[in-house]
């Protein structure tokens, strides 16, 4: 696992509560990790993996924390795992506190590749 950087990302409509880009809901800091060929990817310490929302972004996995504003794991805290779904067998996810989710479970939590198609 390699941490590449922390960058602002947008999941919202492009404007915050005051209309200014980058402010308000949908915006936050994302830690970017590279899944590579790792068997396990460790999320940053304090990130609430067990309550996070799992979102497919093409071959990438986006995790978004549900916590209260200002608390560790605050709402809007995001972890983007680049190329997570690019391998045949996705990596397990692990926390510094000892939590672990298998790649198969993460795939199910992230939903189908093409929602609504059969």
Coordinates of N, CA, C and O in Angstrom, one line a residue:
X1 N 0.8 -1.2 0.0 CA 0.0 0.0 0.0 C 0.9 1.2 0.0 O 1.9 1.3 0.7
X2 N 0.5 2.2 -0.8 CA 1.2 3.4 -0.9 C 0.3 4.6 -0.8 O -0.7 4.6 -1.5
X3 N 0.6 5.6 0.1 CA -0.3 6.8 0.1 C 0.3 7.8 -0.8 O 1.5 8.1 -0.7
X4 N -0.5 8.2 -1.8 CA 0.0 9.1 -2.8 C -0.1 10.5 -2.4 O 0.9 11.3 -2.5
X5 N -1.3 10.9 -1.9 CA -1.4 12.3 -1.5 C -2.8 12.5 -0.9 O -3.6 11.6 -0.8
X6 N -3.0 13.7 -0.4 CA -4.3 14.2 0.1 C -4.7 15.3 -0.8 O -4.0 16.3 -0.9
X7 N -5.9 15.2 -1.4 CA -6.4 16.2 -2.3 C -7.8 16.5 -2.1 O -8.6 15.6 -1.6
X8 N -8.3 17.7 -2.4 CA -9.7 18.0 -2.3 C -10.4 17.3 -3.4 O -9.9 17.2 -4.6
X9 N -11.6 16.7 -3.1 CA -12.4 16.1 -4.2 C -13.8 16.5 -4.0 O -14.2 17.0 -3.0
X10 N -14.6 16.4 -5.1 CA -16.0 16.8 -5.1 C -16.9 15.7 -5.4 O -16.7 15.0 -6.4
X11 N -17.9 15.4 -4.5 CA -18.9 14.4 -4.8 C -20.2 15.2 -4.9 O -21.3 14.5 -5.1
X12 N -20.2 16.5 -4.7 CA -21.5 17.2 -4.7 C -21.8 17.9 -6.0 O -21.4 17.5 -7.0
X13 N -22.6 18.9 -5.9 CA -23.1 19.6 -7.0 C -22.2 20.8 -7.5 O -22.5 21.5 -8.4
X14 N -21.0 21.0 -6.8 CA -20.1 22.0 -7.3 C -20.2 23.3 -6.5 O -19.5 24.2 -6.7
X15 N -21.2 23.4 -5.6 CA -21.3 24.6 -4.8 C -21.7 24.2 -3.4 O -22.5 23.3 -3.1
X16 N -21.1 24.9 -2.5 CA -21.4 24.7 -1.1 C -22.7 25.5 -0.7 O -23.4 26.1 -1.5
X17 N -22.9 25.5 0.6 CA -24.1 26.2 1.1 C -24.1 27.7 0.8 O -25.2 28.3 0.6
X18 N -22.9 28.3 0.6 CA -22.9 29.7 0.3 C -22.7 29.9 -1.2 O -22.5 31.1 -1.6
X19 N -22.8 28.9 -2.0 CA -22.6 29.0 -3.4 C -21.2 29.0 -3.9 O -20.9 29.0 -5.1
X20 N -20.2 29.0 -3.0 CA -18.8 29.0 -3.3 C -18.3 27.6 -3.7 O -18.6 26.7 -2.9
X21 N -17.7 27.4 -4.8 CA -17.1 26.0 -5.1 C -16.2 25.6 -4.0 O -15.4 26.4 -3.5
X22 N -16.3 24.3 -3.6 CA -15.4 23.7 -2.7 C -15.8 23.9 -1.2 O -15.1 23.5 -0.3
X23 N -16.9 24.5 -1.0 CA -17.4 24.7 0.4 C -18.7 24.0 0.6 O -19.5 23.9 -0.3
X24 N -18.9 23.4 1.8 CA -20.1 22.8 2.1 C -20.2 21.4 1.7 O -19.2 20.7 1.4
X25 N -21.5 20.8 1.7 CA -21.7 19.4 1.4 C -21.1 19.0 0.1 O -21.1 19.7 -0.9
X26 N -20.6 17.7 0.1 CA -20.0 17.2 -1.1 C -18.6 17.4 -1.3 O -17.9 16.9 -2.2
X27 N -17.9 18.2 -0.4 CA -16.5 18.5 -0.6 C -15.8 18.1 0.7 O -16.3 18.2 1.8
X28 N -14.6 17.6 0.5 CA -13.8 17.2 1.7 C -12.4 16.8 1.2 O -12.1 16.9 0.0
X29 N -11.6 16.5 2.1 CA -10.2 16.0 1.8 C -10.3 14.5 1.6 O -10.9 13.8 2.4
X30 N -9.6 14.0 0.6 CA -9.5 12.6 0.3 C -8.1 12.2 0.4 O -7.2 12.8 -0.1
X31 N -7.9 11.1 1.1 CA -6.6 10.4 1.2 C -6.6 9.4 0.0 O -7.6 8.7 -0.2
X32 N -5.6 9.5 -0.8 CA -5.5 8.6 -2.0 C -4.5 7.5 -1.8 O -3.4 7.8 -1.5
X33 N -5.0 6.3 -1.9 CA -4.2 5.1 -1.8 C -4.1 4.3 -3.1 O -5.1 4.4 -3.8
X34 N -3.0 3.6 -3.3 CA -2.9 2.8 -4.5 C -3.0 1.4 -4.1 O -2.2 0.9 -3.4
X35 N -4.0 0.7 -4.7 CA -4.2 -0.7 -4.3 C -3.1 -1.6 -4.9 O -2.7 -2.6 -4.2
X36 N -2.6 -1.3 -6.1 CA -1.6 -2.1 -6.7 C -1.9 -3.5 -6.6 O -3.0 -3.9 -6.9
X37 N -0.9 -4.4 -6.3 CA -1.1 -5.8 -6.2 C -1.2 -6.3 -4.7 O -1.0 -7.5 -4.4
X38 N -1.5 -5.4 -3.8 CA -1.5 -5.7 -2.4 C -2.6 -6.7 -2.1 O -3.7 -6.6 -2.6
X39 N -2.3 -7.5 -1.1 CA -3.4 -8.5 -0.6 C -4.3 -7.8 0.4 O -5.4 -8.1 0.5
X40 N -3.7 -6.7 1.1 CA -4.5 -6.0 2.0 C -4.1 -4.5 1.9 O -2.9 -4.1 1.7
X41 N -5.1 -3.6 1.9 CA -4.9 -2.2 1.9 C -5.3 -1.6 3.3 O -6.4 -1.9 3.7
X42 N -4.4 -0.9 3.9 CA -4.7 -0.3 5.2 C -5.3 1.1 5.1 O -4.7 1.9 4.4
X43 N -6.4 1.4 5.7 CA -7.0 2.7 5.6 C -6.3 3.5 6.7 O -5.7 3.0 7.6
X44 N -6.4 4.9 6.6 CA -5.7 5.7 7.6 C -6.2 5.5 9.0 O -7.4 5.2 9.2
X45 N -5.4 5.6 10.0 CA -5.8 5.5 11.4 C -6.9 6.4 11.7 O -6.9 7.6 11.3
X46 N -7.9 5.9 12.4 CA -9.1 6.8 12.8 C -10.2 6.8 11.8 O -11.3 7.3 12.1
X47 N -10.0 6.3 10.6 CA -11.0 6.3 9.6 C -12.0 5.2 10.0 O -11.6 4.0 10.2
X48 N -13.3 5.5 10.0 CA -14.3 4.5 10.5 C -14.8 3.6 9.3 O -15.9 3.8 8.8
X49 N -14.0 2.7 9.0 CA -14.2 1.8 7.9 C -15.5 1.0 8.1 O -16.3 0.8 7.1
X50 N -15.8 0.6 9.3 CA -17.0 -0.3 9.5 C -18.3 0.4 9.3 O -19.3 -0.2 9.2
X51 N -18.3 1.8 9.3 CA -19.6 2.5 9.1 C -19.5 3.4 7.8 O -20.4 4.1 7.5
X52 N -18.4 3.2 7.0 CA -18.2 4.0 5.8 C -19.2 3.6 4.7 O -19.7 2.5 4.7
X53 N -19.4 4.6 3.8 CA -20.2 4.3 2.6 C -19.2 3.8 1.5 O -18.1 4.4 1.4
X54 N -19.5 2.8 0.8 CA -18.6 2.2 -0.2 C -19.2 2.6 -1.6 O -20.3 2.2 -1.9
X55 N -18.4 3.2 -2.4 CA -18.8 3.7 -3.7 C -17.9 3.3 -4.8 O -16.7 3.5 -4.7
X56 N -18.4 2.7 -5.9 CA -17.5 2.4 -7.1 C -17.4 3.6 -7.9 O -18.3 4.4 -8.1
X57 N -16.1 3.9 -8.3 CA -15.8 5.0 -9.2 C -15.0 4.4 -10.3 O -13.8 4.5 -10.4
X58 N -15.6 3.7 -11.3 CA -14.9 2.9 -12.3 C -14.1 1.9 -11.6 O -14.6 1.1 -10.9
X59 N -12.8 1.8 -11.9 CA -11.9 0.8 -11.3 C -11.5 1.2 -9.8 O -10.9 0.4 -9.1
X60 N -11.9 2.3 -9.4 CA -11.5 2.8 -8.0 C -12.6 2.6 -7.0 O -13.8 2.5 -7.3
X61 N -12.2 2.6 -5.7 CA -13.2 2.5 -4.6 C -13.1 3.8 -3.8 O -12.0 4.2 -3.4
X62 N -14.2 4.4 -3.6 CA -14.3 5.6 -2.7 C -15.0 5.2 -1.5 O -16.1 4.7 -1.5
X63 N -14.3 5.5 -0.3 CA -14.9 5.3 1.0 C -15.2 6.7 1.6 O -14.4 7.6 1.6
X64 N -16.4 6.8 2.1 CA -16.8 8.1 2.8 C -17.3 7.8 4.2 O -18.2 7.0 4.4
X65 N -16.6 8.5 5.1 CA -17.0 8.4 6.6 C -18.3 9.0 6.9 O -18.6 10.1 6.4
X66 N -19.1 8.4 7.8 CA -20.4 9.0 8.2 C -20.4 9.8 9.4 O -21.4 10.3 9.8
X67 N -19.2 10.0 10.1 CA -19.2 10.6 11.4 C -19.7 12.0 11.6 O -20.2 12.6 10.6
X68 N -19.7 12.5 12.8 CA -20.2 13.8 13.1 C -19.2 14.9 12.7 O -18.0 14.6 12.8
X69 N -19.6 16.0 12.3 CA -18.7 17.1 11.9 C -17.7 17.4 13.0 O -18.1 17.5 14.2
X70 N -16.4 17.5 12.6 CA -15.4 17.9 13.6 C -14.8 16.7 14.4 O -13.8 16.8 15.0
X71 N -15.4 15.5 14.3 CA -14.9 14.4 15.0 C -14.0 13.6 14.1 O -14.0 13.7 12.9
X72 N -13.1 12.7 14.7 CA -12.3 11.9 13.8 C -13.2 11.0 13.0 O -14.2 10.5 13.5
X73 N -12.9 10.8 11.7 CA -13.8 10.1 10.9 C -15.0 11.0 10.5 O -16.1 10.5 10.3
X74 N -14.8 12.3 10.5 CA -15.9 13.3 10.3 C -16.6 13.0 8.9 O -16.0 12.6 8.0
X75 N -17.8 13.4 8.9 CA -18.6 13.3 7.7 C -17.9 14.0 6.6 O -17.3 15.1 6.8
X76 N -17.8 13.4 5.4 CA -17.1 14.0 4.3 C -15.6 13.5 4.2 O -15.0 13.7 3.2
X77 N -15.1 12.9 5.3 CA -13.7 12.4 5.2 C -13.7 11.2 4.2 O -14.6 10.4 4.3
X78 N -12.8 11.3 3.2 CA -12.9 10.3 2.1 C -11.5 9.6 2.0 O -10.5 10.2 2.2
X79 N -11.6 8.3 1.5 CA -10.4 7.6 1.1 C -10.7 7.0 -0.3 O -11.7 6.3 -0.5
X80 N -9.8 7.4 -1.2 CA -10.0 6.9 -2.6 C -8.9 5.9 -2.8 O -7.7 6.2 -2.6
X81 N -9.3 4.6 -3.1 CA -8.3 3.6 -3.4 C -8.3 3.3 -4.9 O -9.2 2.8 -5.5
X82 N -7.2 3.8 -5.5 CA -7.0 3.8 -7.0 C -6.8 2.3 -7.4 O -6.1 1.6 -6.8
X83 N -7.5 2.0 -8.5 CA -7.4 0.7 -9.1 C -7.8 -0.5 -8.2 O -7.4 -1.6 -8.4
X84 N -8.7 -0.2 -7.2 CA -9.1 -1.3 -6.3 C -9.8 -2.4 -7.1 O -9.5 -3.6 -6.8
X85 N -10.7 -2.1 -8.0 CA -11.4 -3.1 -8.7 C -10.7 -3.6 -10.0 O -11.2 -4.3 -10.8
X86 N -9.5 -3.1 -10.2 CA -8.7 -3.5 -11.5 C -8.2 -4.9 -11.4 O -8.0 -5.5 -12.5
X87 N -8.0 -5.4 -10.2 CA -7.5 -6.8 -10.1 C -8.6 -7.8 -10.1 O -9.7 -7.5 -9.8
X88 N -8.3 -9.0 -10.4 CA -9.3 -10.1 -10.5 C -9.8 -10.4 -9.1 O -11.0 -10.7 -8.9
X89 N -8.9 -10.3 -8.1 CA -9.3 -10.5 -6.7 C -9.0 -9.2 -5.9 O -7.8 -9.0 -5.6
X90 N -10.0 -8.4 -5.6 CA -9.7 -7.2 -4.8 C -9.1 -7.5 -3.4 O -9.4 -8.5 -2.8
X91 N -8.3 -6.5 -3.0 CA -7.7 -6.7 -1.7 C -8.6 -6.5 -0.5 O -9.7 -5.9 -0.6
X92 N -8.2 -7.1 0.6 CA -9.0 -6.9 1.9 C -8.7 -5.5 2.3 O -7.6 -4.9 2.0
X93 N -9.6 -4.9 3.1 CA -9.3 -3.6 3.7 C -9.1 -3.8 5.2 O -9.8 -4.6 5.9
X94 N -8.1 -3.1 5.8 CA -7.8 -3.2 7.2 C -7.7 -1.9 7.9 O -7.3 -0.9 7.3
X95 N -8.0 -1.8 9.2 CA -7.9 -0.6 10.0 C -6.7 -0.8 10.9 O -6.3 -2.0 11.3
X96 N -6.2 0.3 11.4 CA -5.1 0.2 12.4 C -5.6 -0.4 13.7 O -4.8 -0.9 14.5
X97 N -6.9 -0.3 14.0 CA -7.5 -0.8 15.2 C -7.8 -2.3 15.1 O -8.2 -2.9 16.1
X98 N -7.5 -3.0 14.0 CA -7.6 -4.4 13.8 C -8.8 -4.9 13.0 O -9.0 -6.1 12.9
X99 N -9.7 -4.0 12.6 CA -10.8 -4.3 11.7 C -10.4 -4.8 10.4 O -9.3 -4.3 9.9
X100 N -11.1 -5.7 9.8 CA -10.8 -6.2 8.5 C -12.0 -6.6 7.7 O -12.9 -7.2 8.2
X101 N -12.1 -6.2 6.4 CA -13.2 -6.6 5.5 C -12.5 -7.3 4.3 O -11.6 -6.8 3.7
X102 N -13.1 -8.5 4.0 CA -12.5 -9.2 2.8 C -12.9 -8.5 1.5 O -13.8 -7.7 1.4
X103 N -12.1 -8.7 0.5 CA -12.3 -8.1 -0.8 C -13.7 -8.5 -1.4 O -14.4 -7.7 -2.0
X104 N -14.1 -9.7 -1.1 CA -15.4 -10.2 -1.6 C -16.6 -9.4 -0.9 O -17.5 -9.0 -1.6
X105 N -16.4 -9.1 0.4 CA -17.4 -8.3 1.1 C -17.4 -6.9 0.6 O -18.5 -6.3 0.4
X106 N -16.2 -6.3 0.4 CA -16.1 -4.9 -0.1 C -16.8 -4.8 -1.5 O -17.5 -3.8 -1.7
X107 N -16.6 -5.8 -2.4 CA -17.3 -5.8 -3.7 C -18.8 -5.7 -3.5 O -19.5 -4.9 -4.2
X108 N -19.3 -6.5 -2.6 CA -20.8 -6.4 -2.4 C -21.2 -5.1 -1.8 O -22.3 -4.6 -2.2
X109 N -20.5 -4.6 -0.9 CA -20.9 -3.3 -0.2 C -20.8 -2.1 -1.2 O -21.6 -1.2 -1.1
X110 N -19.9 -2.2 -2.2 CA -19.7 -1.2 -3.2 C -20.8 -1.2 -4.3 O -21.0 -0.3 -5.1
X111 N -21.5 -2.4 -4.4 CA -22.6 -2.5 -5.4 C -22.1 -3.0 -6.7 O -20.9 -3.2 -6.9
X112 N -23.1 -3.2 -7.6 CA -22.7 -3.7 -8.9 C -21.9 -2.8 -9.8 O -22.0 -1.6 -9.6
X113 N -21.3 -3.3 -10.8 CA -20.5 -2.5 -11.8 C -21.5 -1.6 -12.5 O -21.2 -0.5 -12.7
X114 N -22.6 -2.2 -13.0 CA -23.6 -1.4 -13.7 C -24.9 -1.5 -13.1 O -25.7 -2.4 -13.4
X115 N -25.2 -0.7 -12.1 CA -26.5 -0.7 -11.4 C -27.7 -0.7 -12.4 O -27.7 0.0 -13.3
X116 N -28.7 -1.5 -12.1 CA -29.9 -1.5 -12.9 C -29.8 -2.3 -14.1 O -30.8 -2.4 -14.9
X117 N -28.7 -2.9 -14.4 CA -28.6 -3.8 -15.6 C -28.5 -5.2 -15.2 O -28.0 -5.6 -14.2
X118 N -29.1 -6.1 -16.0 CA -29.2 -7.5 -15.7 C -28.4 -8.3 -16.8 O -28.3 -7.9 -17.9

